[in-house]
């Protein structure tokens, strides 16, 4: 099996290429991703009084904005008309759980947009809180689910 048969972003010689999706039908596609920002109880308590503003709301907006700019960040991603982006942040006992959902009707999927949204939201939480603790960790950025497209549905196993 050639590399190009399995990894569509490579041609037969192994060179990177943007996939031609012009012959693919536009279909409804959706993806969900998640991330976790681990932090100390002291940093968690400080979220409500952060002088920069509400870190979770700023991160939510940053994630939405990032999803819309994915093709500017990931070299071989197609610019997509996103019909919906939702980013949720939830305070937990040991950090912030982030989830993102992205939808489109297009020729290619939105997994990267969902992953970028979750990642940038996590980075924004770090940025908003790094003055209190440089040891904050961004963990577990992953695709949770996707639907639509030729490869069909995917659901991460627990």
mmCIF file of C-alpha atoms in Angstrom:
data_model
loop_
_atom_site.group_PDB
_atom_site.id
_atom_site.type_symbol
_atom_site.label_atom_id
_atom_site.label_comp_id
_atom_site.label_asym_id
_atom_site.label_seq_id
_atom_site.Cartn_x
_atom_site.Cartn_y
_atom_site.Cartn_z
ATOM 1 C CA UNK A 1 0.000 0.000 0.000
ATOM 2 C CA UNK A 2 1.350 3.406 -0.974
ATOM 3 C CA UNK A 3 1.527 6.178 1.597
ATOM 4 C CA UNK A 4 -0.866 8.222 -0.562
ATOM 5 C CA UNK A 5 -3.488 5.451 -0.357
ATOM 6 C CA UNK A 6 -3.821 5.837 3.419
ATOM 7 C CA UNK A 7 -2.627 9.393 4.079
ATOM 8 C CA UNK A 8 -4.361 11.600 1.531
ATOM 9 C CA UNK A 9 -2.147 14.615 2.252
ATOM 10 C CA UNK A 10 0.813 12.891 0.575
ATOM 11 C CA UNK A 11 1.349 12.044 -3.078
ATOM 12 C CA UNK A 12 3.056 8.872 -4.347
ATOM 13 C CA UNK A 13 6.489 10.451 -3.977
ATOM 14 C CA UNK A 14 5.818 11.380 -0.344
ATOM 15 C CA UNK A 15 5.405 15.115 -0.951
ATOM 16 C CA UNK A 16 2.748 16.968 1.023
ATOM 17 C CA UNK A 17 -0.236 18.199 -0.956
ATOM 18 C CA UNK A 18 -3.618 19.744 -0.397
ATOM 19 C CA UNK A 19 -6.326 17.186 -1.134
ATOM 20 C CA UNK A 20 -8.582 18.026 -4.085
ATOM 21 C CA UNK A 21 -12.116 17.840 -2.669
ATOM 22 C CA UNK A 22 -13.864 19.382 -5.681
ATOM 23 C CA UNK A 23 -15.479 16.078 -6.721
ATOM 24 C CA UNK A 24 -16.811 15.335 -3.225
ATOM 25 C CA UNK A 25 -20.429 16.190 -2.407
ATOM 26 C CA UNK A 26 -21.287 18.790 0.186
ATOM 27 C CA UNK A 27 -22.732 16.955 3.173
ATOM 28 C CA UNK A 28 -23.547 17.788 6.779
ATOM 29 C CA UNK A 29 -20.518 17.192 8.973
ATOM 30 C CA UNK A 30 -19.936 17.666 12.671
ATOM 31 C CA UNK A 31 -17.060 17.122 15.078
ATOM 32 C CA UNK A 32 -16.512 17.398 18.819
ATOM 33 C CA UNK A 33 -13.153 17.731 20.544
ATOM 34 C CA UNK A 34 -11.995 18.224 24.105
ATOM 35 C CA UNK A 35 -9.066 19.445 26.152
ATOM 36 C CA UNK A 36 -8.252 19.737 29.834
ATOM 37 C CA UNK A 37 -6.324 22.477 31.628
ATOM 38 C CA UNK A 38 -4.929 21.180 34.930
ATOM 39 C CA UNK A 39 -4.335 23.784 37.627
ATOM 40 C CA UNK A 40 -3.986 24.097 41.361
ATOM 41 C CA UNK A 41 -6.919 24.835 43.668
ATOM 42 C CA UNK A 42 -5.456 28.290 44.350
ATOM 43 C CA UNK A 43 -5.502 29.203 40.656
ATOM 44 C CA UNK A 44 -9.030 27.814 40.300
ATOM 45 C CA UNK A 45 -10.206 30.009 43.201
ATOM 46 C CA UNK A 46 -8.677 33.074 41.538
ATOM 47 C CA UNK A 47 -10.643 32.697 38.295
ATOM 48 C CA UNK A 48 -13.524 34.837 39.542
ATOM 49 C CA UNK A 49 -11.239 37.754 40.447
ATOM 50 C CA UNK A 50 -8.839 37.699 37.493
ATOM 51 C CA UNK A 51 -7.925 41.342 36.702
ATOM 52 C CA UNK A 52 -7.827 40.517 32.959
ATOM 53 C CA UNK A 53 -11.506 39.524 33.012
ATOM 54 C CA UNK A 54 -13.331 36.212 33.113
ATOM 55 C CA UNK A 55 -10.780 33.700 31.779
ATOM 56 C CA UNK A 56 -13.433 31.156 30.830
ATOM 57 C CA UNK A 57 -15.449 33.611 28.762
ATOM 58 C CA UNK A 58 -12.357 34.981 27.035
ATOM 59 C CA UNK A 59 -11.227 31.409 26.289
ATOM 60 C CA UNK A 60 -14.675 30.480 24.941
ATOM 61 C CA UNK A 61 -14.561 33.372 22.484
ATOM 62 C CA UNK A 62 -10.952 32.598 21.545
ATOM 63 C CA UNK A 63 -11.917 29.002 20.732
ATOM 64 C CA UNK A 64 -14.770 30.127 18.500
ATOM 65 C CA UNK A 65 -12.541 32.605 16.690
ATOM 66 C CA UNK A 66 -9.785 29.997 16.279
ATOM 67 C CA UNK A 67 -12.123 27.444 14.687
ATOM 68 C CA UNK A 68 -12.941 30.031 12.022
ATOM 69 C CA UNK A 69 -9.199 30.526 11.308
ATOM 70 C CA UNK A 70 -8.100 26.882 11.187
ATOM 71 C CA UNK A 71 -7.106 27.004 7.509
ATOM 72 C CA UNK A 72 -4.788 29.924 8.350
ATOM 73 C CA UNK A 73 -3.043 27.853 11.030
ATOM 74 C CA UNK A 74 -2.874 24.317 9.602
ATOM 75 C CA UNK A 75 -1.171 24.431 6.185
ATOM 76 C CA UNK A 76 -3.191 21.809 4.291
ATOM 77 C CA UNK A 77 -6.646 22.455 5.787
ATOM 78 C CA UNK A 78 -9.372 23.754 3.508
ATOM 79 C CA UNK A 79 -11.144 26.962 4.470
ATOM 80 C CA UNK A 80 -14.660 25.876 5.422
ATOM 81 C CA UNK A 81 -17.961 27.700 5.793
ATOM 82 C CA UNK A 82 -18.749 26.903 9.407
ATOM 83 C CA UNK A 83 -22.425 26.877 10.250
ATOM 84 C CA UNK A 84 -21.945 26.528 14.015
ATOM 85 C CA UNK A 85 -19.156 26.631 16.586
ATOM 86 C CA UNK A 86 -19.748 26.077 20.286
ATOM 87 C CA UNK A 87 -17.073 26.005 22.963
ATOM 88 C CA UNK A 88 -17.901 25.174 26.570
ATOM 89 C CA UNK A 89 -15.609 25.432 29.578
ATOM 90 C CA UNK A 90 -16.474 23.812 32.877
ATOM 91 C CA UNK A 91 -14.620 24.251 36.141
ATOM 92 C CA UNK A 92 -13.738 20.936 37.766
ATOM 93 C CA UNK A 93 -12.012 20.025 41.007
ATOM 94 C CA UNK A 94 -8.538 20.031 39.423
ATOM 95 C CA UNK A 95 -8.878 22.234 36.348
ATOM 96 C CA UNK A 96 -10.974 23.306 33.398
ATOM 97 C CA UNK A 97 -12.683 20.821 31.068
ATOM 98 C CA UNK A 98 -13.138 22.181 27.551
ATOM 99 C CA UNK A 99 -15.397 20.850 24.828
ATOM 100 C CA UNK A 100 -15.941 22.172 21.316
ATOM 101 C CA UNK A 101 -18.540 21.340 18.661
ATOM 102 C CA UNK A 102 -18.271 22.465 15.056
ATOM 103 C CA UNK A 103 -20.703 21.966 12.157
ATOM 104 C CA UNK A 104 -20.571 22.602 8.430
ATOM 105 C CA UNK A 105 -22.099 21.518 5.172
ATOM 106 C CA UNK A 106 -19.024 21.079 3.006
ATOM 107 C CA UNK A 107 -16.877 18.663 0.995
ATOM 108 C CA UNK A 108 -14.577 17.878 3.913
ATOM 109 C CA UNK A 109 -14.839 17.438 7.667
ATOM 110 C CA UNK A 110 -14.424 19.754 10.623
ATOM 111 C CA UNK A 111 -12.286 17.624 12.948
ATOM 112 C CA UNK A 112 -9.381 20.053 12.748
ATOM 113 C CA UNK A 113 -11.639 23.031 13.458
ATOM 114 C CA UNK A 114 -12.970 21.324 16.590
ATOM 115 C CA UNK A 115 -9.447 20.409 17.735
ATOM 116 C CA UNK A 116 -8.143 23.930 17.076
ATOM 117 C CA UNK A 117 -11.080 25.425 19.007
ATOM 118 C CA UNK A 118 -10.400 23.242 22.067
ATOM 119 C CA UNK A 119 -6.627 23.826 21.863
ATOM 120 C CA UNK A 120 -6.816 27.605 21.566
ATOM 121 C CA UNK A 121 -9.403 27.800 24.353
ATOM 122 C CA UNK A 122 -6.964 25.841 26.550
ATOM 123 C CA UNK A 123 -4.052 28.073 25.561
ATOM 124 C CA UNK A 124 -6.155 31.129 26.396
ATOM 125 C CA UNK A 125 -6.938 29.806 29.873
ATOM 126 C CA UNK A 126 -3.192 29.338 30.344
ATOM 127 C CA UNK A 127 -2.489 32.866 29.107
ATOM 128 C CA UNK A 128 -5.102 34.382 31.403
ATOM 129 C CA UNK A 129 -3.736 32.549 34.463
ATOM 130 C CA UNK A 130 0.009 32.125 33.849
ATOM 131 C CA UNK A 131 0.933 35.020 36.146
ATOM 132 C CA UNK A 132 -0.325 32.903 39.053
ATOM 133 C CA UNK A 133 1.312 29.622 38.058
ATOM 134 C CA UNK A 134 3.562 28.786 35.114
ATOM 135 C CA UNK A 135 3.041 25.084 35.901
ATOM 136 C CA UNK A 136 -0.517 24.974 34.554
ATOM 137 C CA UNK A 137 -0.758 22.025 32.157
ATOM 138 C CA UNK A 138 -2.746 21.568 28.963
ATOM 139 C CA UNK A 139 -3.655 17.908 28.660
ATOM 140 C CA UNK A 140 -5.723 15.461 26.696
ATOM 141 C CA UNK A 141 -6.533 17.386 23.518
ATOM 142 C CA UNK A 142 -8.493 14.855 21.460
ATOM 143 C CA UNK A 143 -11.249 14.243 18.969
ATOM 144 C CA UNK A 144 -14.308 12.861 20.769
ATOM 145 C CA UNK A 145 -16.708 12.354 17.884
ATOM 146 C CA UNK A 146 -17.248 13.087 14.226
ATOM 147 C CA UNK A 147 -20.073 12.453 11.812
ATOM 148 C CA UNK A 148 -20.509 12.707 8.070
ATOM 149 C CA UNK A 149 -18.209 12.196 5.142
ATOM 150 C CA UNK A 150 -16.805 9.191 3.316
ATOM 151 C CA UNK A 151 -15.048 7.762 6.372
ATOM 152 C CA UNK A 152 -18.329 7.719 8.313
ATOM 153 C CA UNK A 153 -18.921 8.288 11.977
ATOM 154 C CA UNK A 154 -16.321 8.083 14.739
ATOM 155 C CA UNK A 155 -16.924 7.927 18.492
ATOM 156 C CA UNK A 156 -13.999 7.778 20.928
ATOM 157 C CA UNK A 157 -14.193 4.725 23.133
ATOM 158 C CA UNK A 158 -14.217 5.504 26.828
#
